[in-house]
Structures are given as C-alpha cells and as structure tokens.
PDB file of C-alpha atoms and ligand atoms in Angstrom:
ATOM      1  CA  UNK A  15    -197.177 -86.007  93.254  1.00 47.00           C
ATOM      2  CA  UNK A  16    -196.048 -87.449  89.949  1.00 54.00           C
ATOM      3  CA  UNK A  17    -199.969 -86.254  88.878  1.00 53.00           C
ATOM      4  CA  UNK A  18    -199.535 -83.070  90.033  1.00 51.00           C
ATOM      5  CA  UNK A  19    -196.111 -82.643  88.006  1.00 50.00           C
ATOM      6  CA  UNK A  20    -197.869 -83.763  84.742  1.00 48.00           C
ATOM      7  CA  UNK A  21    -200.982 -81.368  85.476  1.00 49.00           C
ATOM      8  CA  UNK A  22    -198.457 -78.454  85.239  1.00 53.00           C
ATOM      9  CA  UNK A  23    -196.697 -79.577  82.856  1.00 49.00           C
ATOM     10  CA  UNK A  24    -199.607 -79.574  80.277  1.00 49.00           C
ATOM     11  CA  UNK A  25    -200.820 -76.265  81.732  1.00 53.00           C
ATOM     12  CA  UNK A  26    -197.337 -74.838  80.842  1.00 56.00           C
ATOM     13  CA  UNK A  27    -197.565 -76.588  77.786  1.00 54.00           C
ATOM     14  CA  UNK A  28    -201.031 -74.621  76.837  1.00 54.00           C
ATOM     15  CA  UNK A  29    -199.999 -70.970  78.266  1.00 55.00           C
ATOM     16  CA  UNK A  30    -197.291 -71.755  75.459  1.00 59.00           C
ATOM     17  CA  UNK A  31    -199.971 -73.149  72.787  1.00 74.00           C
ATOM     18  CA  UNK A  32    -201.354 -69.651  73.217  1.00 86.00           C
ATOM     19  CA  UNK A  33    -199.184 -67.322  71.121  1.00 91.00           C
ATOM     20  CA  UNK A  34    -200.459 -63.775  71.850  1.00 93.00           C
ATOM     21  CA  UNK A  35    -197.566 -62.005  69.906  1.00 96.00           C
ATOM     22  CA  UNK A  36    -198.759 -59.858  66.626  1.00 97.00           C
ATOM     23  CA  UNK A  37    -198.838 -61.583  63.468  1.00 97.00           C
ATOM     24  CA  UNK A  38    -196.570 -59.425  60.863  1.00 96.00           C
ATOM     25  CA  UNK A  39    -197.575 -60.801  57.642  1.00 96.00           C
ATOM     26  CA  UNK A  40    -194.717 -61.302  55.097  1.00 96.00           C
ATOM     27  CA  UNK A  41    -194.819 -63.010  51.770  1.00 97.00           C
ATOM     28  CA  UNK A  42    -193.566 -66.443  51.767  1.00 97.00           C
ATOM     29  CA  UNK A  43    -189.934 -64.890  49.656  1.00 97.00           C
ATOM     30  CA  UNK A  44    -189.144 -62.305  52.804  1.00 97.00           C
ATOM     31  CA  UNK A  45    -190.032 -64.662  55.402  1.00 97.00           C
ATOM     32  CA  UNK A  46    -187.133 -67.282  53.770  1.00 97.00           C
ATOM     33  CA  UNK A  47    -184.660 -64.340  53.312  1.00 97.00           C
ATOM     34  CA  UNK A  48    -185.838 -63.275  57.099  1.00 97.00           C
ATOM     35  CA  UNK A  49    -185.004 -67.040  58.516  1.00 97.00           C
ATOM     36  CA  UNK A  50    -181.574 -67.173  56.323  1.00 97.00           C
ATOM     37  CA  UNK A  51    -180.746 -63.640  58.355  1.00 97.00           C
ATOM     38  CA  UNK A  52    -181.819 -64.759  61.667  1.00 97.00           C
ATOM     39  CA  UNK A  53    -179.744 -68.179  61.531  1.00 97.00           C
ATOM     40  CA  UNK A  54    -177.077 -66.413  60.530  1.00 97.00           C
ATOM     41  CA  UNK A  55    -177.359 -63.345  63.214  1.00 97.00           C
ATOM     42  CA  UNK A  56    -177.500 -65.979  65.972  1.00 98.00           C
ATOM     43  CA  UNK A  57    -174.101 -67.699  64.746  1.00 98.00           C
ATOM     44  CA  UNK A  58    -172.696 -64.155  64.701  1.00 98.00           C
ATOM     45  CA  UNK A  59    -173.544 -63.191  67.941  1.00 98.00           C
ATOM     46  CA  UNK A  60    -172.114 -66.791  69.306  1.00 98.00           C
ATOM     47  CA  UNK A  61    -168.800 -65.439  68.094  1.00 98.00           C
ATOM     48  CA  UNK A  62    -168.887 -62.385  69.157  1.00 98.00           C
ATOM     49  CA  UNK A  63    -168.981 -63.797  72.466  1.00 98.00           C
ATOM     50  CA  UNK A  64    -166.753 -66.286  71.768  1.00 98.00           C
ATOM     51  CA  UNK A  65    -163.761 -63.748  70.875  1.00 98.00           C
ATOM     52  CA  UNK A  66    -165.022 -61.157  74.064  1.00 98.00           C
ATOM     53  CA  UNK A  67    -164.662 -64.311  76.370  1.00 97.00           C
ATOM     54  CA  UNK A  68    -160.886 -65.151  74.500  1.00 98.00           C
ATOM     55  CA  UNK A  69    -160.072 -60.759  75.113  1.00 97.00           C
ATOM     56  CA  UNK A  70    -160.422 -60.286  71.622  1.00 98.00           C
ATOM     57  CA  UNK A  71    -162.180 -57.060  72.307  1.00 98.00           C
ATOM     58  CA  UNK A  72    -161.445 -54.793  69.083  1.00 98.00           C
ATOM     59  CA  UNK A  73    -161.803 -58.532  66.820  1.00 98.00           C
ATOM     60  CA  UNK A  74    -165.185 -58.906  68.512  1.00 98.00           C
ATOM     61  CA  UNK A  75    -166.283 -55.085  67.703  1.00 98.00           C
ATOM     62  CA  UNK A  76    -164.926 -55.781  63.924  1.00 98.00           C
ATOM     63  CA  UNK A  77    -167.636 -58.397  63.408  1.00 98.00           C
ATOM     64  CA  UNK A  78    -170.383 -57.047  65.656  1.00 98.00           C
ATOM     65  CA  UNK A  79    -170.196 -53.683  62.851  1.00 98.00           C
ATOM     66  CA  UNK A  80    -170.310 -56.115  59.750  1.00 97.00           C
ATOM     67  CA  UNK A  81    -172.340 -58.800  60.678  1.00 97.00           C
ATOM     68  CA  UNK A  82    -175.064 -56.852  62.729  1.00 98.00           C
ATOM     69  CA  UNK A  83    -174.025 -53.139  62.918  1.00 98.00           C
ATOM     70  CA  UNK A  84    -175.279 -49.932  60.603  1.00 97.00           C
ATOM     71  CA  UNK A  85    -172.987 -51.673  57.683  1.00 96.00           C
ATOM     72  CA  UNK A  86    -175.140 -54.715  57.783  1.00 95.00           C
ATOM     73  CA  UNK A  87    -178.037 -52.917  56.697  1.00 95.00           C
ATOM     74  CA  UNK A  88    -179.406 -53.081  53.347  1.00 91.00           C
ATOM     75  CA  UNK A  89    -178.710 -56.687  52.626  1.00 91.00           C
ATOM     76  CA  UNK A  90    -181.679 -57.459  50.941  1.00 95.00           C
ATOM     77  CA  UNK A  91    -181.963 -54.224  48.825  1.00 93.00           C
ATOM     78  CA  UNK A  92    -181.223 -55.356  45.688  1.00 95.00           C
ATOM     79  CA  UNK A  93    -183.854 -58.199  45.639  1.00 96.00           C
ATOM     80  CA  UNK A  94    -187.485 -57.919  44.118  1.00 96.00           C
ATOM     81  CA  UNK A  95    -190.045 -56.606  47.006  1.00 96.00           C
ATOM     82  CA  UNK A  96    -191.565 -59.513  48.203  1.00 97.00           C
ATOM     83  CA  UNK A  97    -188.060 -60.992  49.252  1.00 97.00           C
ATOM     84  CA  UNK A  98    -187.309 -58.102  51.140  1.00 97.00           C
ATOM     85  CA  UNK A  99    -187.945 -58.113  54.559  1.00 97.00           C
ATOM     86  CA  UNK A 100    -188.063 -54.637  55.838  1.00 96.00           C
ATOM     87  CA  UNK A 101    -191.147 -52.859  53.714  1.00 95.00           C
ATOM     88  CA  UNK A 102    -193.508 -55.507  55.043  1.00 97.00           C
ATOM     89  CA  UNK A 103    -192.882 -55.434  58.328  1.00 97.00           C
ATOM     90  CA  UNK A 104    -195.326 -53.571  60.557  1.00 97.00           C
ATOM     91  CA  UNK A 105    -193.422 -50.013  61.272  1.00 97.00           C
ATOM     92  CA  UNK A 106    -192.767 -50.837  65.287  1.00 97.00           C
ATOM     93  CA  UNK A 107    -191.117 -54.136  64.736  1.00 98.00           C
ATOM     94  CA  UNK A 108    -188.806 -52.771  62.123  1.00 97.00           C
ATOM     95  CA  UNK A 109    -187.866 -50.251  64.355  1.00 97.00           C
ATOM     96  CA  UNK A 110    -186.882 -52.811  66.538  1.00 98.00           C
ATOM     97  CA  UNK A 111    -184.467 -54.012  64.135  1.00 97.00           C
ATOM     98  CA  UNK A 112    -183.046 -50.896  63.625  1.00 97.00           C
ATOM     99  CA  UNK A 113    -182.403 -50.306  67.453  1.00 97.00           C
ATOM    100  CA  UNK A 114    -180.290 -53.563  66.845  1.00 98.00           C
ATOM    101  CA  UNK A 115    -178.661 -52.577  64.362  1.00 98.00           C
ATOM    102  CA  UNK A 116    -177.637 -49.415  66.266  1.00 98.00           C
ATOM    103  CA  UNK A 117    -176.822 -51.310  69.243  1.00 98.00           C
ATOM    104  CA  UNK A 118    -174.118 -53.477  67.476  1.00 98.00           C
ATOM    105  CA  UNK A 119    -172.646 -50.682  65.768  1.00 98.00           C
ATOM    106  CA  UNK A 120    -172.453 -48.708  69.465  1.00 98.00           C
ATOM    107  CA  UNK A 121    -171.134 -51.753  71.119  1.00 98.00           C
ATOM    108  CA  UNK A 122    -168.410 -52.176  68.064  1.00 98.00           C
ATOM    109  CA  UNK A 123    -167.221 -48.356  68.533  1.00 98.00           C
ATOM    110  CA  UNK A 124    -166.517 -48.954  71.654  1.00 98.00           C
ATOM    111  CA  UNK A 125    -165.146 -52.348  71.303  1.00 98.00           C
ATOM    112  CA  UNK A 126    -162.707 -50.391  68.825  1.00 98.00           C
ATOM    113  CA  UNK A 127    -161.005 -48.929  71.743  1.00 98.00           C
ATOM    114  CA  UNK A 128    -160.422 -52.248  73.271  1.00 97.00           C
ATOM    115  CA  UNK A 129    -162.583 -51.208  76.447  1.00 98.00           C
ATOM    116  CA  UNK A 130    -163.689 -54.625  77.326  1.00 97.00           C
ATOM    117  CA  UNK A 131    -165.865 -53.442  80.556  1.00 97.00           C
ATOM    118  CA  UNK A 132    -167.184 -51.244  78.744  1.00 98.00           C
ATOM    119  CA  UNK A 133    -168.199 -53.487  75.708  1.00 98.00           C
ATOM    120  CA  UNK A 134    -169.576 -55.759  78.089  1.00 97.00           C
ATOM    121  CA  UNK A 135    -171.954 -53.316  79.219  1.00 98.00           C
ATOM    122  CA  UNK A 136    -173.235 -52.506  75.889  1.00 98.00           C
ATOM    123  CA  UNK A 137    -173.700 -56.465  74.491  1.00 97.00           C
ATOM    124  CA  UNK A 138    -177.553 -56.707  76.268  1.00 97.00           C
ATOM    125  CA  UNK A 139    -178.884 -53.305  74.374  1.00 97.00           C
ATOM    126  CA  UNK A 140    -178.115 -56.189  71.674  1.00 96.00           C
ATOM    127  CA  UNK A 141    -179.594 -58.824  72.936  1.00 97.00           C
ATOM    128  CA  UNK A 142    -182.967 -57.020  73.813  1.00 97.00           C
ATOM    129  CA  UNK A 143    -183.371 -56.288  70.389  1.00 97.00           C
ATOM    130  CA  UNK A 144    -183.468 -60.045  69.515  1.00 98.00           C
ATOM    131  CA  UNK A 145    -185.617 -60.726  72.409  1.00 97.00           C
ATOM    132  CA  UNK A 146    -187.758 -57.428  72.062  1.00 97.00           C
ATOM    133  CA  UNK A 147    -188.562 -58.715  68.644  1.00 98.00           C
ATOM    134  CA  UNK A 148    -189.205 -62.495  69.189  1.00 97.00           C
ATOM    135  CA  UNK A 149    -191.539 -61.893  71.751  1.00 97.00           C
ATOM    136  CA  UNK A 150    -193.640 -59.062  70.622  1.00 97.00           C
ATOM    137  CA  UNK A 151    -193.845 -60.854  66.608  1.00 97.00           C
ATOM    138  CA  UNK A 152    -194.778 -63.639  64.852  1.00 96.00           C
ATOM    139  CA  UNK A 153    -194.332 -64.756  60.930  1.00 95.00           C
ATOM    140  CA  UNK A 154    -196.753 -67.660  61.175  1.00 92.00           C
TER     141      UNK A 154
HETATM  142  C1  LIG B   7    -187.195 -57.009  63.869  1.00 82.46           C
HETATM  143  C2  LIG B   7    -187.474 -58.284  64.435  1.00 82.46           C
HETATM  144  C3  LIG B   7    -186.368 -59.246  64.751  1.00 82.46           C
HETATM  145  C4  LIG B   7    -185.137 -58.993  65.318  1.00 82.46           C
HETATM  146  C5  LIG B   7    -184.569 -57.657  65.763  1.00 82.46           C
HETATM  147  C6  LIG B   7    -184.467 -60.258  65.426  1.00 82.46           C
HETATM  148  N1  LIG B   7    -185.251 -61.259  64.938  1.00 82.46           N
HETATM  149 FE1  LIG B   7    -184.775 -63.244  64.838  1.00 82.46          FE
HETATM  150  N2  LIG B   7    -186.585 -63.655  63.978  1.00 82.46           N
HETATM  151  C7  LIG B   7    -187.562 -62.716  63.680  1.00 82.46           C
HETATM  152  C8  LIG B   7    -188.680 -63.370  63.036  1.00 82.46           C
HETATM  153  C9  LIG B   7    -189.960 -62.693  62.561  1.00 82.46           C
HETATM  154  C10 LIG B   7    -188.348 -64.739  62.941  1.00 82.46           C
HETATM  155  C11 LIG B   7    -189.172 -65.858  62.309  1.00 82.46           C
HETATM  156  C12 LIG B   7    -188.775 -65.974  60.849  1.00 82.46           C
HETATM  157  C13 LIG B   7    -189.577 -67.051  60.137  1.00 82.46           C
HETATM  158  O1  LIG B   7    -189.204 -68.225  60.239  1.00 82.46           O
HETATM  159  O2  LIG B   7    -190.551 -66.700  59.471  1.00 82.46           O
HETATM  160  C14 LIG B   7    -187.026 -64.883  63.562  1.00 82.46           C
HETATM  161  C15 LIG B   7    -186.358 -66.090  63.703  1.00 82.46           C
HETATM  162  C16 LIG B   7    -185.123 -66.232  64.308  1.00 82.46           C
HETATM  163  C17 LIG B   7    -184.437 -67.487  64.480  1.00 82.46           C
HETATM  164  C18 LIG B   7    -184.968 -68.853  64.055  1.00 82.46           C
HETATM  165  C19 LIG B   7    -184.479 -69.178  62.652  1.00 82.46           C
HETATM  166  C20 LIG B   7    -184.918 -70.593  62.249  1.00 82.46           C
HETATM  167  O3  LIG B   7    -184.145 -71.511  62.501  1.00 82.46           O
HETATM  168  O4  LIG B   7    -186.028 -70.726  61.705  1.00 82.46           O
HETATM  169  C21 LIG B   7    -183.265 -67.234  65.123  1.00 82.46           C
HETATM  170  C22 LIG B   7    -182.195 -68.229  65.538  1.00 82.46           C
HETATM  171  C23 LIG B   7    -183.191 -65.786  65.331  1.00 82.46           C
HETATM  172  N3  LIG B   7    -184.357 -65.225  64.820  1.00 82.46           N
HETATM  173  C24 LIG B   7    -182.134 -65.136  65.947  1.00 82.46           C
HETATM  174  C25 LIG B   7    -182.056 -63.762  66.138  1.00 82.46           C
HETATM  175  C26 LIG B   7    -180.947 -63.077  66.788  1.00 82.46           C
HETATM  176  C27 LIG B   7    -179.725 -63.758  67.368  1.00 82.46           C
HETATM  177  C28 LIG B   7    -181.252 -61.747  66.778  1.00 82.46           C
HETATM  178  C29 LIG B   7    -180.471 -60.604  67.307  1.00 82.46           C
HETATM  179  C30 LIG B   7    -179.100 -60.464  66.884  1.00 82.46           C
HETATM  180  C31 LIG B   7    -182.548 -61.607  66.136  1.00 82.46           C
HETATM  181  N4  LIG B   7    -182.991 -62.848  65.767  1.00 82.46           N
HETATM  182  C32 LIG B   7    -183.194 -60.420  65.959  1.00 82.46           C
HETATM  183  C33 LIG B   7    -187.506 -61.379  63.955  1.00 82.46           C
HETATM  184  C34 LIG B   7    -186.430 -60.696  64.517  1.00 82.46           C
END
C-alpha cells in the first residue's frame, strides 16, 4: 500500500515535470517587471477579498479599478522596450490580460454601487484571467 502511494506520487510528480503550456519569450528586463506585477496583483486581489469579506463593497471596487482595472494599464509605458511586458507577449496571452483588466474594472463599477451579490458574481471573470493565463503560458 505504502508502494503503491509512492508509485503515484512520482507519476503525479512527472505529469507535472511535463509543462505543455506555450513558451512566450520575453527579454530577461520584461520578465522582472512581469514578476514585480504579478506579486503585486496577487497581494491586491488578497485585499480585495479581504475588504468584500469585512462588507467593504464600494472600498473593495476602489482598489480592484486602481490596482487591476482599465486605470492600471500602462504601467510600464514609460520604460525602454525590453522592460515592457506587453509588446513581447504573443498577441492571445496579452489579450488575456486585457480581459483582466476589463474584468476588474466591471467588477469595481459595480462594486461602486455597493451591490455586494452582485460583485460577488463578477470576482471569478477575475480570477479566470489569472488562471487562463498561468496555465496556457510560460516565461521559462
Ligand atoms: C497575461 C498573462 C497573465 C495574467 C493575466 C496574469 N499573470 Fe501572473 N504571471 C504570468 C507570467 C508569465 C508569470 C511568470 C513571470 C516570470 O517569473 O517570468 C506570472 C507569475 C505570477 C506569480 C508568481 C510571481 C513570483 O513570485 O515569481 C504570481 C503570484 C502571479 N503571477 C499572480 C497573478 C494574479 C493574482 C493574476 C490575476 C490578478 C495574474 N497573475 C494574472 C502571466 C499572467
């Protein structure tokens, strides 16, 4: 038995080894500002559900629109190219990043009216654009 637990244990352990997600190739520059964003967007969306779980609806719509929404876009314009993000990433998967931008800022108008149902309902369009990303790229 104990065998047979450490048999599928390794075989879970190489069906993970095997990363069949598309390589987007970014130079070394984007990929750091890339990792700074992402550690950053995960904190964010921690607090946003930190304040929807305290009823801070409209608080939790405030951040959603300047930490991940429409307004958040752009952050990296003003660097030189190959610490930008964006231009290097394959056309799809930046798509996908707009969709989450999109999603925040939809989830944050309606967190505006204090509608927490319906704010609820909106936070996984969110989410899926984290996941839909993570699992359909790589960086290395
Ligand atoms: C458009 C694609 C895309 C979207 C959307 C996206 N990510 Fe990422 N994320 C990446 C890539 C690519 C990396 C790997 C960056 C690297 O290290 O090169 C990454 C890495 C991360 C990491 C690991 C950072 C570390 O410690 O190295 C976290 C955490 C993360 N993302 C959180 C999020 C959250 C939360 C969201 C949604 C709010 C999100 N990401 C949306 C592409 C995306």
């Amino acid at each position: 038995m104990k065998r047979l637990l450490l048999i599928s244990a390794l075989l879970a352990g190489n069906v993970l080894a095997e990363d069949t997600r598309q390589l987007a190739t970014l130079p070394l520059p984007a990929q750091e500002s890339l990792r700074v964003e992402m550690i950053d967007n995960l904190v964010r969306l921690n607090e946003i559900l930190e304040l929807m779980a305290a009823g801070k609806v409209k608080e939790a719509g405030v951040l959603a629109e300047s930490s991940l929404g429409e307004s958040a876009m752009g952050k990296h314009r003003s660097k030189p190219l190959d610490a930008r993000p964006g231009p290097h990433m394959p056309p799809a998967m930046h798509g996908i990043g707009m969709d989450g931008h999109k999603a925040a800022s939809a989830f944050a108008k309606v967190a505006a009216t204090g509608d927490r149902d319906q704010a609820i309902s909106l936070l996984p369009n969110l989410t899926a654009a984290c996941v839909g990303c993570h699992a359909a790229y790589r960086t290395r």
